[in-house]
C-alpha atoms as a PDB file:
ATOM      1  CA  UNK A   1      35.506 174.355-144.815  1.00  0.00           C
ATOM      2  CA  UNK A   2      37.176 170.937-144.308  1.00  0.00           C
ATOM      3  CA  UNK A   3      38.333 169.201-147.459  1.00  0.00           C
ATOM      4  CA  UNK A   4      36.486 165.679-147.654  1.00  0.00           C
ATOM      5  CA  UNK A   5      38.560 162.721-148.717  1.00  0.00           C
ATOM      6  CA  UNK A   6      37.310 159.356-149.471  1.00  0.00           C
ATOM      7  CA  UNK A   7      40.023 156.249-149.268  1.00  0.00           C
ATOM      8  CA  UNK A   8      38.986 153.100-151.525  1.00  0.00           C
ATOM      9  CA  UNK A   9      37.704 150.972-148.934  1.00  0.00           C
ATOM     10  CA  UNK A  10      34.978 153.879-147.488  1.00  0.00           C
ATOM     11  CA  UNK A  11      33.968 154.341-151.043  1.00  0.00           C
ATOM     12  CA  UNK A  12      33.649 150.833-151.306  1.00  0.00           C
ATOM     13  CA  UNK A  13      31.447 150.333-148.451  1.00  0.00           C
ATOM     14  CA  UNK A  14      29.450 153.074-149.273  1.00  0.00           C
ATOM     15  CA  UNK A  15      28.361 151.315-152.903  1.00  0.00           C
ATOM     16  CA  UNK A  16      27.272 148.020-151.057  1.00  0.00           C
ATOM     17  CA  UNK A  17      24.524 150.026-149.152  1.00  0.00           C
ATOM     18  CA  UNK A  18      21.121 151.055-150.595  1.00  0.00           C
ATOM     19  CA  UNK A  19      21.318 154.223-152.561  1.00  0.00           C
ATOM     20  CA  UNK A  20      18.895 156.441-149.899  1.00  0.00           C
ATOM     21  CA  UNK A  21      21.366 155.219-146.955  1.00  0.00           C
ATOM     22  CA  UNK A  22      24.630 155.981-148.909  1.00  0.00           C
ATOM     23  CA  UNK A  23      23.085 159.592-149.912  1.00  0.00           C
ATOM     24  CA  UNK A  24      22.098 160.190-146.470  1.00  0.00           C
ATOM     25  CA  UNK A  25      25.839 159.119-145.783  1.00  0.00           C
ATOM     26  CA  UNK A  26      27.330 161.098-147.996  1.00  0.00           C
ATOM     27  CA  UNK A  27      25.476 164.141-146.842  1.00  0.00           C
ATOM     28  CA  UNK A  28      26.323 164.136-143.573  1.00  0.00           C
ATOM     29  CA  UNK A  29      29.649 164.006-144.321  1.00  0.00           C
ATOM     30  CA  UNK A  30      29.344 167.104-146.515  1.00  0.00           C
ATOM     31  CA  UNK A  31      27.568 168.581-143.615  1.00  0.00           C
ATOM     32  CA  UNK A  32      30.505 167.879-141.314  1.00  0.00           C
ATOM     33  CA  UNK A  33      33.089 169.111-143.905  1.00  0.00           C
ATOM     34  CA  UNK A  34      31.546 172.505-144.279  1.00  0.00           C
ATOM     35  CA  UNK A  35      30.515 172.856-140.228  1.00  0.00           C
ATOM     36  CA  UNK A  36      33.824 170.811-138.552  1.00  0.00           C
ATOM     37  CA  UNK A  37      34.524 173.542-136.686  1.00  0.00           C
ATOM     38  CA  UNK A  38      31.029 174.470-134.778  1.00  0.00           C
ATOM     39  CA  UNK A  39      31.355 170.111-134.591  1.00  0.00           C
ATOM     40  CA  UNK A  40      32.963 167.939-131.275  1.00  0.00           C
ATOM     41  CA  UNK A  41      34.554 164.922-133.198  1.00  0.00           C
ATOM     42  CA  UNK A  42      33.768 161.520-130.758  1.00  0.00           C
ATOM     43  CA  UNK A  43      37.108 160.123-130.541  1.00  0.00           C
ATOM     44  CA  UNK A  44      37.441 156.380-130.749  1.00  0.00           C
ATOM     45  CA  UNK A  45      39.383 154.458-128.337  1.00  0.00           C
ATOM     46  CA  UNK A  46      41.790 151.417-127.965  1.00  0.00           C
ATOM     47  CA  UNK A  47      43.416 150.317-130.974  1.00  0.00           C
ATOM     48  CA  UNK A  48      41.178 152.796-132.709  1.00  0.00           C
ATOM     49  CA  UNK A  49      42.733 156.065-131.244  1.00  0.00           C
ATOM     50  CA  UNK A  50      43.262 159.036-133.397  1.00  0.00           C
ATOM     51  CA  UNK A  51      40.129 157.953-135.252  1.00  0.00           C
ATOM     52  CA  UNK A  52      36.627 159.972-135.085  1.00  0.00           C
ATOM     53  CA  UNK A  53      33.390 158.040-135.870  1.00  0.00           C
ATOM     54  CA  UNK A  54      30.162 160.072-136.700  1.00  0.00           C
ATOM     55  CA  UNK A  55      26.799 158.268-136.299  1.00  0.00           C
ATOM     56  CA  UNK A  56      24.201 158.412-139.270  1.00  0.00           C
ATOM     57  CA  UNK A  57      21.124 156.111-138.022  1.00  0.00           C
ATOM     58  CA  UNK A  58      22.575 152.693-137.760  1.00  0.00           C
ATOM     59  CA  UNK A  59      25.423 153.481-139.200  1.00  0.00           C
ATOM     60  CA  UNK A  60      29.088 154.432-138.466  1.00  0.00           C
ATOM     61  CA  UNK A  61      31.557 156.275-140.603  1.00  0.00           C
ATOM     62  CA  UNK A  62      35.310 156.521-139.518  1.00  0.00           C
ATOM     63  CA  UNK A  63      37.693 159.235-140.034  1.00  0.00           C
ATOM     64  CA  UNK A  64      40.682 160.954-139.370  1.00  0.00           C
ATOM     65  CA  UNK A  65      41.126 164.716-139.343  1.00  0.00           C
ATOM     66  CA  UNK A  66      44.372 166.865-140.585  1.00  0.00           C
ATOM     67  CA  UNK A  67      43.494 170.065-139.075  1.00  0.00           C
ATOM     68  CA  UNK A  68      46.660 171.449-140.417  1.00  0.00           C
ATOM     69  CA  UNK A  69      45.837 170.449-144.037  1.00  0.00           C
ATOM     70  CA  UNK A  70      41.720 171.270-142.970  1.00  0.00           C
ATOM     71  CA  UNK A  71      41.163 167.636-144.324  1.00  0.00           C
ATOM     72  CA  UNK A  72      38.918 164.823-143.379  1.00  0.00           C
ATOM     73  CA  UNK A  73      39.697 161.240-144.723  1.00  0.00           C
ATOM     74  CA  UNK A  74      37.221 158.579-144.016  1.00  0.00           C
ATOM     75  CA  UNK A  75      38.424 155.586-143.737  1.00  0.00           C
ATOM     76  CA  UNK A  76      35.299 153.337-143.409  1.00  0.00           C
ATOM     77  CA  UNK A  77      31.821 153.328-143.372  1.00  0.00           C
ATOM     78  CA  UNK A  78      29.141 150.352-142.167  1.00  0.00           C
ATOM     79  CA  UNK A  79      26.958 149.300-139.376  1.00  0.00           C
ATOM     80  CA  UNK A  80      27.126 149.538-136.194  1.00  0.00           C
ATOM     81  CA  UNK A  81      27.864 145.835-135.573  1.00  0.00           C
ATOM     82  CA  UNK A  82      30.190 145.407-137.937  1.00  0.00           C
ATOM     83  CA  UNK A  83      32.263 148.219-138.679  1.00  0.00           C
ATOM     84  CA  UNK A  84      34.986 148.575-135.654  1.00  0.00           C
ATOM     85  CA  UNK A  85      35.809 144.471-136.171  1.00  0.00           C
ATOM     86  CA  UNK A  86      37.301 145.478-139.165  1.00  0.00           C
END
């Protein structure tokens, strides 16, 4: 099992959306943390290399993995329109 980190800004997001949508979220991310290695991470590209995103609905969260350290920080979390112009 993958340790889950949240940075401010990801934990920000996640308040701003309705309370079903951030559980669902929040889940999913559990679910990843405890499965990351049955899991193929979709790699971002361009200026967002190194990142991951996983897709919940209409929603994107981004993270990072330290596979060393069996951590996954996410970094942001928001719709699909919005989130990589951040």
């Amino acid at each position: 099992m993958y340790e889950l980190e949240w940075l401010p800004e990801a934990v920000e997001d996640l308040s701003r959306l309705d309370r079903p949508v951030a559980q669902r979220i929040f889940d999913k991310m559990r679910w990843l943390a405890e499965n990351f290695e049955q899991v193929t991470p979709e790699p971002l590209r361009g200026e967002w290399r190194g990142v991951y995103k996983l897709r919940v609905g209409p929603y994107r969260v981004l993270y990072t993995v330290d596979r060393e350290n069996r951590r996954i920080t996410v970094h942001l979390v928001g719709h699909r329109r919005d989130v990589y112009r951040r």
